GROMACS .gro file of C-alpha atoms in nm:
model
  355
    1MET     CA    1  -7.557  -1.412   1.806
    2THR     CA    2  -7.367  -1.476   1.497
    3ALA     CA    3  -7.519  -1.518   1.198
    4PRO     CA    4  -7.631  -1.853   1.089
    5GLY     CA    5  -7.333  -2.031   0.796
    6PRO     CA    6  -7.442  -2.128   0.512
    7GLN     CA    7  -7.697  -2.413   0.454
    8THR     CA    8  -7.477  -2.721   0.266
    9THR     CA    9  -7.478  -3.066   0.390
   10ALA     CA   10  -7.258  -3.357   0.309
   11GLU     CA   11  -7.481  -3.384   0.013
   12GLN     CA   12  -7.491  -3.079  -0.096
   13PRO     CA   13  -7.135  -2.936  -0.078
   14TRP     CA   14  -6.999  -2.669  -0.184
   15PRO     CA   15  -6.753  -2.718  -0.475
   16VAL     CA   16  -6.369  -2.531  -0.422
   17ARG     CA   17  -6.446  -2.242  -0.647
   18THR     CA   18  -6.743  -2.182  -0.479
   19VAL     CA   19  -6.582  -2.109  -0.114
   20THR     CA   20  -6.308  -1.855  -0.236
   21ARG     CA   21  -6.543  -1.766  -0.454
   22LYS     CA   22  -6.712  -1.625  -0.095
   23ILE     CA   23  -6.405  -1.602   0.046
   24ALA     CA   24  -6.306  -1.306  -0.178
   25ASP     CA   25  -6.642  -1.171  -0.217
   26TRP     CA   26  -6.630  -1.110   0.196
   27ILE     CA   27  -6.214  -0.938   0.222
   28ASN     CA   28  -6.323  -0.699  -0.096
   29ARG     CA   29  -6.599  -0.546   0.114
   30LEU     CA   30  -6.351  -0.534   0.378
   31GLY     CA   31  -6.172  -0.197   0.177
   32ALA     CA   32  -5.830  -0.090   0.154
   33VAL     CA   33  -5.714  -0.062   0.545
   34TRP     CA   34  -5.319   0.098   0.723
   35VAL     CA   35  -5.124  -0.181   0.892
   36GLU     CA   36  -4.847  -0.151   1.067
   37GLY     CA   37  -4.592  -0.438   1.099
   38GLN     CA   38  -4.174  -0.524   1.041
   39VAL     CA   39  -4.079  -0.595   0.707
   40THR     CA   40  -3.920  -0.922   0.673
   41GLN     CA   41  -3.834  -0.981   0.318
   42VAL     CA   42  -3.810  -0.737   0.038
   43SER     CA   43  -3.797  -0.853  -0.347
   44ALA     CA   44  -3.765  -0.662  -0.567
   45ARG     CA   45  -3.575  -0.749  -0.904
   46PRO     CA   46  -3.404  -0.568  -1.196
   47GLY     CA   47  -3.726  -0.540  -1.505
   48THR     CA   48  -4.056  -0.673  -1.308
   49ALA     CA   49  -4.312  -0.446  -1.215
   50THR     CA   50  -4.437  -0.587  -0.921
   51ALA     CA   51  -4.242  -0.586  -0.603
   52PHE     CA   52  -4.299  -0.912  -0.277
   53LEU     CA   53  -4.240  -0.832   0.054
   54THR     CA   54  -4.341  -1.009   0.351
   55LEU     CA   55  -4.502  -0.800   0.691
   56ARG     CA   56  -4.459  -0.992   1.008
   57ASP     CA   57  -4.670  -0.825   1.334
   58THR     CA   58  -4.388  -0.657   1.606
   59SER     CA   59  -4.568  -0.954   1.863
   60ALA     CA   60  -4.702  -1.136   1.730
   61ASP     CA   61  -4.638  -1.448   1.461
   62VAL     CA   62  -4.822  -1.391   1.251
   63SER     CA   63  -4.707  -1.230   0.933
   64ILE     CA   64  -4.912  -1.185   0.492
   65SER     CA   65  -4.805  -1.145   0.208
   66VAL     CA   66  -4.815  -0.779   0.102
   67THR     CA   67  -4.762  -0.691  -0.308
   68CYS     CA   68  -4.662  -0.352  -0.416
   69SER     CA   69  -4.503  -0.154  -0.783
   70THR     CA   70  -4.146  -0.213  -0.740
   71GLN     CA   71  -4.119   0.187  -0.831
   72LEU     CA   72  -4.253   0.223  -0.483
   73VAL     CA   73  -4.008  -0.009  -0.299
   74ARG     CA   74  -3.709   0.202  -0.564
   75GLY     CA   75  -3.888   0.456  -0.427
   76MET     CA   76  -3.851   0.435  -0.032
   77GLU     CA   77  -3.613   0.671   0.138
   78PRO     CA   78  -3.421   0.530   0.396
   79PRO     CA   79  -3.406   0.239   0.167
   80LEU     CA   80  -3.604  -0.103   0.239
   81THR     CA   81  -3.455  -0.342   0.439
   82ASP     CA   82  -3.552  -0.660   0.621
   83GLY     CA   83  -3.629  -0.577   0.952
   84SER     CA   84  -3.800  -0.191   0.882
   85ARG     CA   85  -4.068  -0.091   1.006
   86VAL     CA   86  -4.360   0.117   0.781
   87VAL     CA   87  -4.693   0.196   0.761
   88VAL     CA   88  -4.903   0.089   0.492
   89HIS     CA   89  -5.235   0.090   0.300
   90GLY     CA   90  -5.312  -0.080   0.076
   91LYS     CA   91  -5.631  -0.354   0.011
   92PRO     CA   92  -5.689  -0.704   0.111
   93SER     CA   93  -5.683  -0.994  -0.143
   94TYR     CA   94  -5.794  -1.309  -0.203
   95TYR     CA   95  -5.641  -1.504  -0.425
   96THR     CA   96  -5.883  -1.771  -0.557
   97GLY     CA   97  -5.672  -1.950  -0.793
   98ARG     CA   98  -5.407  -2.021  -0.531
   99GLY     CA   99  -5.626  -1.969  -0.182
  100THR     CA  100  -5.360  -1.672  -0.062
  101LEU     CA  101  -5.438  -1.409   0.093
  102SER     CA  102  -5.240  -1.055   0.038
  103LEU     CA  103  -5.249  -0.680   0.033
  104ARG     CA  104  -5.198  -0.499  -0.281
  105VAL     CA  105  -5.010  -0.161  -0.092
  106ASP     CA  106  -5.006   0.210  -0.295
  107GLU     CA  107  -4.800   0.359   0.052
  108ILE     CA  108  -4.566   0.293   0.253
  109ARG     CA  109  -4.399   0.514   0.496
  110ALA     CA  110  -4.149   0.412   0.736
  111VAL     CA  111  -4.248   0.449   1.100
  112GLY     CA  112  -4.015   0.480   1.428
  113ILE     CA  113  -3.628   0.554   1.358
  114GLY     CA  114  -3.732   0.544   1.027
  115GLU     CA  115  -3.924   0.823   0.979
  116LEU     CA  116  -3.636   0.994   1.138
  117LEU     CA  117  -3.439   0.853   0.878
  118ALA     CA  118  -3.681   0.944   0.557
  119ARG     CA  119  -3.737   1.312   0.707
  120ILE     CA  120  -3.340   1.338   0.718
  121GLU     CA  121  -3.296   1.207   0.423
  122ARG     CA  122  -3.553   1.497   0.279
  123LEU     CA  123  -3.344   1.761   0.440
  124ARG     CA  124  -3.028   1.630   0.305
  125ARG     CA  125  -3.191   1.623  -0.039
  126LEU     CA  126  -3.308   1.963   0.034
  127LEU     CA  127  -2.954   2.106   0.164
  128ALA     CA  128  -2.799   1.929  -0.169
  129ALA     CA  129  -3.045   2.108  -0.384
  130GLU     CA  130  -2.938   2.412  -0.298
  131GLY     CA  131  -2.581   2.382  -0.276
  132LEU     CA  132  -2.427   2.344   0.017
  133PHE     CA  133  -2.312   1.996   0.008
  134ASP     CA  134  -2.044   2.187  -0.303
  135PRO     CA  135  -1.705   2.072  -0.248
  136ARG     CA  136  -1.619   2.376  -0.411
  137ARG     CA  137  -1.741   2.571  -0.082
  138LYS     CA  138  -1.508   2.358   0.130
  139ARG     CA  139  -1.259   2.589   0.322
  140PRO     CA  140  -0.881   2.492   0.318
  141LEU     CA  141  -0.779   2.393   0.698
  142PRO     CA  142  -0.469   2.606   0.808
  143PHE     CA  143  -0.106   2.401   0.852
  144LEU     CA  144  -0.082   2.528   1.203
  145PRO     CA  145  -0.332   2.700   1.358
  146ARG     CA  146  -0.302   2.928   1.676
  147THR     CA  147  -0.567   2.832   1.852
  148ILE     CA  148  -0.835   2.554   1.734
  149GLY     CA  149  -1.262   2.619   1.890
  150LEU     CA  150  -1.350   2.280   2.069
  151ILE     CA  151  -1.715   2.266   2.056
  152THR     CA  152  -1.821   1.894   2.295
  153GLY     CA  153  -2.006   1.746   2.590
  154ARG     CA  154  -1.842   1.822   2.899
  155ALA     CA  155  -1.590   1.564   3.036
  156SER     CA  156  -1.707   1.362   2.819
  157ALA     CA  157  -1.443   1.140   2.598
  158ALA     CA  158  -1.503   1.288   2.298
  159GLU     CA  159  -1.297   1.596   2.426
  160ARG     CA  160  -1.041   1.355   2.601
  161ASP     CA  161  -0.923   1.237   2.230
  162VAL     CA  162  -0.956   1.532   2.093
  163LEU     CA  163  -0.695   1.684   2.298
  164THR     CA  164  -0.489   1.352   2.399
  165ASN     CA  165  -0.436   1.322   2.022
  166ALA     CA  166  -0.389   1.670   1.902
  167ARG     CA  167  -0.098   1.724   2.171
  168GLY     CA  168   0.022   1.431   2.127
  169ARG     CA  169   0.132   1.539   1.769
  170TRP     CA  170   0.218   1.849   1.821
  171PRO     CA  171   0.267   1.940   2.196
  172GLY     CA  172   0.204   2.368   2.154
  173ALA     CA  173  -0.134   2.320   2.025
  174HIS     CA  174  -0.365   2.580   2.203
  175PHE     CA  175  -0.719   2.483   2.273
  176ARG     CA  176  -1.053   2.724   2.354
  177VAL     CA  177  -1.307   2.527   2.507
  178ILE     CA  178  -1.709   2.554   2.514
  179ASN     CA  179  -1.869   2.254   2.676
  180VAL     CA  180  -2.208   2.210   2.546
  181ALA     CA  181  -2.523   1.983   2.562
  182VAL     CA  182  -2.424   1.738   2.256
  183GLN     CA  183  -2.790   1.549   2.266
  184GLY     CA  184  -3.144   1.679   2.394
  185THR     CA  185  -3.356   2.000   2.331
  186THR     CA  186  -3.133   2.196   2.456
  187ALA     CA  187  -2.784   2.041   2.222
  188VAL     CA  188  -2.894   2.302   1.897
  189PRO     CA  189  -2.947   2.634   2.091
  190GLN     CA  190  -2.637   2.578   2.284
  191VAL     CA  191  -2.427   2.416   1.958
  192MET     CA  192  -2.503   2.785   1.792
  193THR     CA  193  -2.373   2.943   2.077
  194ALA     CA  194  -2.102   2.840   2.087
  195LEU     CA  195  -2.053   2.797   1.739
  196LYS     CA  196  -2.076   3.198   1.701
  197THR     CA  197  -1.857   3.280   1.993
  198LEU     CA  198  -1.573   3.088   1.815
  199ASP     CA  199  -1.628   3.199   1.500
  200ALA     CA  200  -1.604   3.553   1.639
  201ASP     CA  201  -1.266   3.506   1.812
  202PRO     CA  202  -0.995   3.636   1.552
  203ASP     CA  203  -0.747   3.372   1.702
  204VAL     CA  204  -1.015   3.068   1.669
  205ASP     CA  205  -0.833   2.938   1.269
  206VAL     CA  206  -1.023   2.619   1.336
  207ILE     CA  207  -1.385   2.482   1.434
  208VAL     CA  208  -1.389   2.129   1.577
  209ILE     CA  209  -1.724   1.965   1.619
  210ALA     CA  210  -1.733   1.666   1.802
  211ARG     CA  211  -1.889   1.396   2.010
  212GLY     CA  212  -1.917   1.031   2.102
  213GLY     CA  213  -2.110   0.791   1.875
  214GLY     CA  214  -2.480   0.722   1.953
  215SER     CA  215  -2.842   0.622   1.791
  216VAL     CA  216  -2.983   0.813   1.553
  217GLU     CA  217  -3.228   1.021   1.836
  218ASP     CA  218  -2.885   1.122   2.020
  219LEU     CA  219  -2.722   1.197   1.698
  220LEU     CA  220  -3.046   1.382   1.566
  221PRO     CA  221  -2.932   1.752   1.684
  222PHE     CA  222  -2.612   1.742   1.409
  223SER     CA  223  -2.840   1.727   1.184
  224ASP     CA  224  -3.025   1.985   1.219
  225GLU     CA  225  -3.133   2.221   0.930
  226THR     CA  226  -3.060   2.550   1.129
  227LEU     CA  227  -2.729   2.448   1.263
  228CYS     CA  228  -2.670   2.272   0.912
  229ARG     CA  229  -2.723   2.645   0.776
  230ALA     CA  230  -2.502   2.829   1.056
  231VAL     CA  231  -2.205   2.586   0.979
  232SER     CA  232  -2.184   2.674   0.611
  233ALA     CA  233  -2.229   3.048   0.659
  234CYS     CA  234  -1.900   3.001   0.953
  235GLY     CA  235  -1.642   3.189   0.811
  236THR     CA  236  -1.406   2.994   1.070
  237PRO     CA  237  -1.331   2.661   0.884
  238VAL     CA  238  -1.542   2.345   1.103
  239ILE     CA  239  -1.449   2.001   1.177
  240SER     CA  240  -1.667   1.753   1.144
  241ALA     CA  241  -1.645   1.469   1.442
  242ILE     CA  242  -1.900   1.276   1.531
  243GLY     CA  243  -2.048   0.937   1.646
  244HIS     CA  244  -1.796   0.677   1.454
  245GLU     CA  245  -1.762   0.549   1.112
  246PRO     CA  246  -2.132   0.472   1.001
  247ASP     CA  247  -2.260   0.752   1.129
  248THR     CA  248  -2.287   1.031   0.874
  249PRO     CA  249  -2.548   1.309   1.061
  250LEU     CA  250  -2.551   1.625   0.790
  251LEU     CA  251  -2.304   1.789   0.951
  252ASP     CA  252  -2.039   1.550   0.798
  253HIS     CA  253  -2.114   1.704   0.489
  254VAL     CA  254  -2.174   2.091   0.590
  255ALA     CA  255  -1.830   2.106   0.764
  256ASP     CA  256  -1.469   2.137   0.592
  257LEU     CA  257  -1.370   1.863   0.668
  258ARG     CA  258  -1.589   1.507   0.794
  259CYS     CA  259  -1.353   1.316   1.039
  260SER     CA  260  -1.500   0.933   1.107
  261THR     CA  261  -1.479   0.955   1.532
  262PRO     CA  262  -1.341   1.248   1.742
  263THR     CA  263  -0.978   1.076   1.796
  264ASP     CA  264  -0.910   1.123   1.400
  265ALA     CA  265  -1.009   1.516   1.451
  266GLY     CA  266  -0.728   1.537   1.717
  267LYS     CA  267  -0.513   1.374   1.455
  268ARG     CA  268  -0.605   1.611   1.165
  269VAL     CA  269  -0.637   1.864   1.327
  270VAL     CA  270  -0.258   2.008   1.390
  271PRO     CA  271   0.085   1.865   1.231
  272ASP     CA  272   0.324   1.589   1.403
  273VAL     CA  273   0.578   1.684   1.479
  274ALA     CA  274   0.792   1.417   1.464
  275GLU     CA  275   0.679   1.422   1.064
  276GLU     CA  276   0.776   1.779   1.045
  277THR     CA  277   1.134   1.687   1.208
  278GLN     CA  278   1.172   1.444   0.985
  279ARG     CA  279   1.003   1.646   0.654
  280ILE     CA  280   1.266   1.918   0.795
  281ARG     CA  281   1.618   1.749   0.812
  282GLN     CA  282   1.484   1.556   0.478
  283LEU     CA  283   1.451   1.861   0.284
  284ARG     CA  284   1.766   1.982   0.448
  285ASP     CA  285   1.952   1.660   0.345
  286ARG     CA  286   1.827   1.635  -0.012
  287THR     CA  287   1.927   2.068  -0.015
  288ARG     CA  288   2.294   1.956   0.111
  289ARG     CA  289   2.303   1.674  -0.159
  290ALA     CA  290   2.236   1.846  -0.409
  291LEU     CA  291   2.449   2.173  -0.298
  292HIS     CA  292   2.782   1.912  -0.321
  293GLY     CA  293   2.648   1.801  -0.658
  294TRP     CA  294   2.633   2.160  -0.771
  295VAL     CA  295   2.992   2.271  -0.652
  296ASP     CA  296   3.095   1.888  -0.781
  297ARG     CA  297   3.017   1.992  -1.131
  298GLU     CA  298   3.099   2.310  -1.145
  299ARG     CA  299   3.453   2.163  -1.015
  300ARG     CA  300   3.499   1.966  -1.277
  301LEU     CA  301   3.402   2.214  -1.598
  302LEU     CA  302   3.678   2.454  -1.394
  303ASP     CA  303   3.907   2.105  -1.410
  304ALA     CA  304   3.779   2.053  -1.798
  305LEU     CA  305   3.792   2.471  -1.901
  306ARG     CA  306   4.166   2.484  -1.733
  307SER     CA  307   4.351   2.143  -1.926
  308ARG     CA  308   4.222   2.365  -2.221
  309PRO     CA  309   4.596   2.471  -2.507
  310VAL     CA  310   4.447   2.736  -2.464
  311LEU     CA  311   4.399   2.772  -2.055
  312ALA     CA  312   4.737   2.610  -1.975
  313ASP     CA  313   4.982   2.807  -2.179
  314PRO     CA  314   4.751   3.179  -2.290
  315LEU     CA  315   5.074   3.285  -2.405
  316THR     CA  316   5.062   3.083  -2.670
  317PRO     CA  317   4.859   3.219  -2.925
  318LEU     CA  318   4.959   3.600  -2.842
  319ARG     CA  319   5.355   3.474  -2.929
  320ARG     CA  320   5.194   3.270  -3.312
  321ARG     CA  321   5.014   3.564  -3.324
  322SER     CA  322   5.338   3.859  -3.273
  323ASP     CA  323   5.546   3.662  -3.556
  324GLU     CA  324   5.237   3.661  -3.810
  325VAL     CA  325   5.344   4.011  -3.721
  326ASN     CA  326   5.630   4.058  -3.766
  327ALA     CA  327   5.695   3.862  -4.150
  328LEU     CA  328   5.391   4.146  -4.220
  329ARG     CA  329   5.580   4.375  -4.125
  330ASP     CA  330   5.933   4.291  -4.312
  331ARG     CA  331   5.678   4.236  -4.558
  332GLY     CA  332   5.532   4.525  -4.573
  333ARG     CA  333   5.835   4.746  -4.565
  334ARG     CA  334   6.034   4.549  -4.864
  335GLU     CA  335   5.707   4.668  -5.081
  336ILE     CA  336   5.744   5.022  -4.967
  337LYS     CA  337   6.042   5.014  -5.062
  338SER     CA  338   6.085   4.875  -5.401
  339LEU     CA  339   5.745   5.079  -5.469
  340VAL     CA  340   6.005   5.391  -5.376
  341GLY     CA  341   6.281   5.274  -5.567
  342THR     CA  342   6.057   5.213  -5.890
  343GLU     CA  343   5.916   5.550  -5.844
  344GLU     CA  344   6.224   5.730  -5.742
  345ARG     CA  345   6.363   5.552  -6.078
  346ALA     CA  346   6.107   5.676  -6.304
  347GLN     CA  347   6.134   6.052  -6.151
  348SER     CA  348   6.537   5.996  -6.228
  349ALA     CA  349   6.411   5.924  -6.637
  350ILE     CA  350   6.160   6.216  -6.658
  351ARG     CA  351   6.433   6.446  -6.476
  352ALA     CA  352   6.657   6.373  -6.778
  353ARG     CA  353   6.448   6.347  -7.085
  354LEU     CA  354   6.336   6.714  -6.958
  355THR     CA  355   6.710   6.793  -6.969
   0.00000   0.00000   0.00000
């Protein structure tokens, strides 16, 4: 049996304030509850302390208004957006002034894919704090690797894309391919075993880990902490080519080079033979022009030197100097002869006095 309703009559009705107060009292007795739903609207304006959102039922056309602190919304990882599935903890509140029901929330948790993303984000922060994403840890890739290690799914589009694009750029590119599971529970141990094998091969100069796109769950192995640490500790440079452009598993941050797709990895792991041939041709032409320019400059310098009078007739200065020498010699002879004559006359005078 249902409890008897309040005793009111048309002659003795309750005022609105009484009804709203009684509804509020009953709702307040409900206490705090956990509620699951999908976020459809988020309003967290800068400078305001309270955020507003709408939580709708995923199976019925029912929704409820939610209020919480702006800090709680901004601290969500991944960010809270329309469509996010969440579980919230809060207390229903009935605002008597407007006669509206809302849920005052003090905790928000992501569920489903949101929970996976939140877990990945926590691991990302941990690895970043340890310095595993530091650009200074990145190893340079070889210009032309002797052997390229490729870890990918068997007969996959990713394998075909890497091989086709790499060999299209450099036909002599040599690969050592190890096929592994690229999703599911066996993916991480198989990828790590392949990584260890290729890292121990002295002929392998670079390792590519590639797979096509997929859901967050499909790509989850490539955000595994153990695998990320193994790649960071690897002695051989590693290229991550997981998924498509929007996909960014944690492996992308740890690897020495992140490629947006397997096709991109195939293009970046080796040089383009046509481009290198053109570059060599350009360098050869530039060297030839530089050499011809140097020869022309030296020829002009030599012609300028040859045109100088001293080089055109090198004996002229010698003849001029010879004339000067002859003149000085004649002058010296005259002076010596004059001096000798003077001395002879002096001796004769002295001899005459003595006799």
